[in-house]
Short mmCIF file of C-alpha atoms in Angstrom, two decimals:
data_model
loop_
_atom_site.label_atom_id
_atom_site.label_comp_id
_atom_site.label_asym_id
_atom_site.label_seq_id
_atom_site.Cartn_x
_atom_site.Cartn_y
_atom_site.Cartn_z
CA MET T 1390 129.07 64.11 59.13
CA THR T 1391 126.47 65.66 61.28
CA SER T 1392 126.48 66.76 64.72
CA SER T 1393 124.98 63.55 66.33
CA THR T 1394 127.92 61.66 64.42
CA LEU T 1395 129.97 59.95 67.00
CA TRP T 1396 132.35 58.26 64.47
CA SER T 1397 132.55 57.94 60.70
CA LYS T 1398 134.30 55.98 58.07
CA THR T 1399 134.31 55.38 54.16
CA PHE T 1400 135.04 51.87 53.01
CA ALA T 1401 136.60 51.82 49.48
CA PRO T 1402 136.19 48.55 47.34
CA GLY T 1403 138.33 46.00 48.89
CA ASP T 1404 138.55 47.31 52.34
CA LYS T 1405 138.02 45.83 55.47
CA TRP T 1406 137.56 46.67 59.11
CA SER T 1407 136.90 45.43 62.70
CA GLY T 1408 135.88 47.20 65.88
CA ILE T 1409 133.86 46.81 69.19
CA VAL T 1410 130.78 49.10 68.98
CA ALA T 1411 129.26 49.31 72.54
CA GLN T 1412 125.49 48.35 73.17
CA GLY T 1413 123.07 51.28 71.95
CA ARG T 1414 124.61 52.51 69.06
CA LEU T 1415 122.88 53.09 65.67
CA LEU T 1416 125.08 52.31 62.66
CA THR T 1417 123.91 53.79 59.59
CA PHE T 1418 125.72 52.06 56.25
CA THR T 1419 125.17 54.10 52.94
CA ALA T 1420 125.98 53.03 49.41
CA LEU T 1421 128.10 55.85 47.51
CA GLN T 1422 127.79 54.30 44.47
CA PRO T 1423 125.36 51.71 43.11
CA ASP T 1424 125.66 48.16 43.27
CA ALA T 1425 127.22 48.03 46.73
CA ASN T 1426 127.96 44.85 48.93
CA LEU T 1427 129.19 45.18 52.19
CA ALA T 1428 129.77 42.08 53.86
CA LEU T 1429 129.25 41.81 57.83
CA THR T 1430 128.98 39.35 60.68
CA LEU T 1431 128.71 40.11 64.73
CA PHE T 1432 130.12 38.35 67.57
CA HIS T 1433 129.45 39.27 71.12
CA ALA T 1434 132.30 41.59 72.55
CA ASN T 1435 132.28 40.23 75.93
CA ASP T 1436 132.29 36.75 74.61
CA LEU T 1437 133.55 35.85 71.68
CA THR T 1438 132.35 32.11 71.63
CA GLU T 1439 128.70 33.75 70.95
CA ARG T 1440 128.29 35.09 67.36
CA TYR T 1441 125.43 35.66 64.72
CA ASN T 1442 123.56 32.72 63.69
CA MET T 1443 122.06 32.78 60.42
CA PRO T 1444 120.01 29.71 60.65
CA ASP T 1445 118.32 30.98 63.86
CA THR T 1446 117.85 34.42 62.33
CA LEU T 1447 116.02 33.09 59.11
CA LYS T 1448 114.13 30.41 60.61
CA ALA T 1449 112.89 32.18 63.63
CA GLN T 1450 111.73 35.37 61.50
CA TYR T 1451 110.24 33.10 58.66
CA THR T 1452 112.34 34.99 55.83
CA ALA T 1453 115.02 34.50 53.50
CA ARG T 1454 116.17 38.29 53.50
CA LEU T 1455 116.58 40.71 56.04
CA THR T 1456 115.07 44.15 56.10
CA ARG T 1457 113.75 46.53 58.78
CA GLY T 1458 111.98 44.87 61.80
CA ASN T 1459 114.22 42.01 61.47
CA VAL T 1460 116.96 41.23 64.17
CA LEU T 1461 120.33 39.57 64.04
CA MET T 1462 120.28 36.58 66.24
CA SER T 1463 123.00 35.10 68.52
CA ASP T 1464 123.70 31.30 68.91
CA ASN T 1465 122.37 31.73 72.47
CA GLY T 1466 119.27 33.41 71.07
CA ARG T 1467 119.93 36.85 72.27
CA VAL T 1468 119.74 39.91 69.90
CA LEU T 1469 123.18 41.32 68.91
CA ALA T 1470 122.00 43.93 66.41
CA SER T 1471 118.33 45.06 64.87
CA ILE T 1472 117.56 46.73 61.72
CA VAL T 1473 115.58 49.98 62.55
CA GLU T 1474 115.48 51.67 59.29
CA ASP T 1475 115.96 50.23 55.76
CA GLY T 1476 116.06 52.13 52.34
CA LEU T 1477 116.25 48.90 50.23
CA GLY T 1478 114.21 46.46 51.54
CA TRP T 1479 116.16 43.47 51.06
CA HIS T 1480 119.65 42.37 52.35
CA ASP T 1481 121.05 39.16 51.43
CA PRO T 1482 122.15 36.65 54.38
CA ILE T 1483 122.65 33.40 52.13
CA GLY T 1484 125.10 34.58 49.63
CA GLY T 1485 128.15 34.26 51.75
CA LEU T 1486 132.12 35.58 50.71
CA THR T 1487 133.94 35.59 47.62
CA THR T 1488 137.31 33.50 47.70
CA ARG T 1489 140.72 33.70 46.10
CA GLU T 1490 139.71 31.38 43.65
CA SER T 1491 136.64 32.82 42.50
CA THR T 1492 137.76 36.32 42.37
CA ASP T 1493 140.71 35.29 40.24
CA ALA T 1494 138.64 33.23 38.15
CA LYS T 1495 136.03 36.13 37.70
CA TYR T 1496 137.95 39.38 37.62
CA GLY T 1497 141.32 38.15 36.66
CA ALA T 1498 144.33 36.90 38.77
CA THR T 1499 146.19 39.37 41.01
CA ASP T 1500 148.47 39.59 43.86
CA TYR T 1501 149.99 42.15 46.70
CA GLN T 1502 153.61 41.06 45.49
CA THR T 1503 152.79 42.59 42.07
CA MET T 1504 150.23 45.11 42.86
CA ARG T 1505 150.55 46.24 46.14
CA ASN T 1506 147.33 48.07 47.33
CA GLY T 1507 145.62 47.70 44.10
CA TRP T 1508 145.37 44.10 44.09
CA LEU T 1509 141.62 42.62 44.39
CA ARG T 1510 140.67 41.18 47.71
CA SER T 1511 138.64 38.33 48.22
CA GLY T 1512 135.66 38.57 51.31
CA TYR T 1513 137.34 35.41 52.70
CA GLU T 1514 140.67 36.52 52.98
CA ASN T 1515 139.57 40.01 54.49
CA PHE T 1516 137.58 38.20 57.11
CA ALA T 1517 140.17 35.78 58.22
CA VAL T 1518 142.79 38.94 58.38
CA GLU T 1519 140.41 40.71 60.74
CA LEU T 1520 139.32 37.60 62.89
CA VAL T 1521 143.24 37.15 63.74
CA ARG T 1522 143.68 40.56 64.47
CA CYS T 1523 140.77 40.20 66.95
CA GLY T 1524 141.79 36.99 68.73
CA LEU T 1525 139.97 34.59 66.50
CA GLY T 1526 140.46 32.36 63.39
CA VAL T 1527 139.08 31.25 60.23
CA ARG T 1528 137.56 28.23 62.27
CA ASP T 1529 135.48 31.32 63.65
CA LEU T 1530 134.20 32.45 60.00
CA GLY T 1531 130.60 31.86 59.63
CA PRO T 1532 127.73 33.13 57.46
CA VAL T 1533 127.65 36.67 56.96
CA VAL T 1534 124.72 39.32 55.76
CA ASN T 1535 125.57 41.17 52.54
CA LEU T 1536 124.17 44.41 52.91
CA PHE T 1537 122.47 46.34 50.03
CA ALA T 1538 122.46 43.16 47.89
CA LYS T 1539 119.27 41.10 46.91
CA VAL T 1540 119.50 37.31 46.10
CA SER T 1541 116.30 36.08 45.48
CA CYS T 1542 115.18 32.49 44.57
CA ASP T 1543 113.50 31.38 40.74
CA PRO T 1544 111.19 28.93 40.42
CA ALA T 1545 113.65 26.27 39.49
CA GLY T 1546 115.56 26.69 42.92
CA ARG T 1547 118.24 28.77 41.57
CA LEU T 1548 119.40 31.74 43.09
CA ILE T 1549 119.39 35.05 41.13
CA TYR T 1550 121.14 38.12 42.08
CA ASP T 1551 119.52 41.87 41.28
CA ALA T 1552 122.18 43.80 39.38
CA ASP T 1553 119.70 47.02 39.70
CA HIS T 1554 118.79 46.59 43.49
CA CYS T 1555 121.04 48.91 45.21
CA ARG T 1556 121.34 52.45 43.99
CA GLU T 1557 123.42 55.42 45.06
CA GLY T 1558 122.21 56.67 48.42
CA ALA T 1559 120.73 53.54 49.68
CA ALA T 1560 120.98 53.42 53.36
CA VAL T 1561 120.42 50.78 56.29
CA THR T 1562 120.77 51.45 60.00
CA LEU T 1563 121.48 48.64 62.79
CA ARG T 1564 120.98 49.33 66.31
CA THR T 1565 123.45 47.50 68.18
CA ASP T 1566 121.56 45.59 71.01
CA MET T 1567 124.39 44.17 72.79
CA ASP T 1568 128.21 45.26 73.24
CA VAL T 1569 129.38 43.55 69.63
CA LEU T 1570 132.54 42.91 67.65
CA VAL T 1571 131.59 44.05 64.21
CA VAL T 1572 133.49 42.56 61.32
CA LEU T 1573 133.26 44.08 57.67
CA SER T 1574 134.37 43.57 54.16
CA ASN T 1575 133.47 45.62 51.11
CA THR T 1576 133.86 42.80 48.41
CA PRO T 1577 131.77 41.50 45.87
CA ASN T 1578 128.83 39.48 46.64
CA PRO T 1579 129.65 36.17 45.00
CA LEU T 1580 126.53 35.87 43.00
CA ASN T 1581 126.87 38.84 41.29
CA PRO T 1582 127.40 38.40 37.71
CA GLY T 1583 129.61 41.12 36.46
CA THR T 1584 132.94 40.38 35.45
CA THR T 1585 134.40 44.01 36.40
CA TYR T 1586 135.37 44.21 40.33
CA PRO T 1587 132.48 46.36 41.82
CA ALA T 1588 133.34 49.97 42.57
CA ALA T 1589 131.18 51.33 45.09
CA SER T 1590 132.40 52.40 48.46
CA VAL T 1591 130.10 52.38 51.80
CA LYS T 1592 129.80 54.88 54.34
CA LEU T 1593 129.53 54.10 58.04
CA ASP T 1594 127.95 56.75 60.59
CA VAL T 1595 127.89 55.79 64.28
CA SER T 1596 125.42 57.65 66.41
CA ALA T 1597 123.71 57.15 69.68
CA ALA T 1598 120.44 55.17 69.61
CA PRO T 1599 117.25 56.62 71.26
CA PRO T 1600 116.38 54.66 74.40
CA PHE T 1601 114.93 51.28 73.71
CA ASP T 1602 111.28 51.07 74.18
CA PRO T 1603 109.62 47.85 73.76
CA ALA T 1604 106.23 49.21 73.68
CA THR T 1605 106.92 50.85 70.34
CA ASP T 1606 109.99 49.19 69.02
CA ASP T 1607 109.08 47.55 65.26
CA CYS T 1608 111.83 44.93 66.12
CA PHE T 1609 110.65 43.71 69.28
CA HIS T 1610 106.95 43.12 67.89
CA HIS T 1611 108.21 42.01 64.64
CA ARG T 1612 107.28 38.51 65.94
CA ALA T 1613 106.71 36.38 68.87
CA GLU T 1614 110.42 34.88 68.34
CA ASN T 1615 111.91 38.66 68.40
CA ARG T 1616 110.22 39.26 71.61
CA ARG T 1617 111.70 36.17 73.17
CA ALA T 1618 115.18 37.10 71.72
CA PHE T 1619 114.93 40.60 73.38
CA GLU T 1620 113.82 39.24 76.50
CA ASN T 1621 116.90 36.64 76.64
CA THR T 1622 119.08 39.73 75.86
CA ALA T 1623 117.42 41.72 78.85
CA GLU T 1624 117.83 38.99 81.17
CA TYR T 1625 121.55 38.32 80.28
CA ARG T 1626 122.11 42.26 80.53
CA LEU T 1627 120.60 42.29 83.99
CA LEU T 1628 122.12 39.34 85.25
CA ALA T 1629 125.56 40.47 84.20
CA GLY T 1630 124.99 44.10 85.16
CA ARG T 1631 125.75 45.29 81.73
#
């Protein structure tokens, strides 16, 4: 932890977490081992009916991957967070979450009753628990961003997982552009073909972001659609007094 770090936490394989992070924070995620996958979604902390919208995020930015310059848009056309630094160049927005059934089928059946905290958790179950803790439910669970994972499409239309994409020490930084509820699950990417439950931990460091300057901000200028989303966000904050 550096002197500028406000808070830090390490997520072991299978861990989950949720918490409110104020606007104007930097969330730096670092893979402590290779082949990490940290599933993430965002809600507007002051109105949980507003949340990360994967279709709008991708179509507005003409992309099927996320990296520096991209923003995570809400279903109200506002910017929840921006990717301001990225050492990998590709994060997966389409792979989704593992389920109990897929986890048992790939890695072997486990349960809490017999293995206690050693059981193999699924992404869907982790998100379900955290959403309930935050006053939401499984009906509020939508698409997620799988940080550190690369999923591409081959000429035949098959989705391909790149097992060599994430190296130890790879990092990505998100800036919160609104007050957000962050929900995380350190569980495997569903498209990872490996049959051993991944063992990569991920560290999160939270620090204060420098003042937002639209004149020089890469995310603001990435596309015209990004600019409109930032303008919508600024309008909301102005009128709401936030």
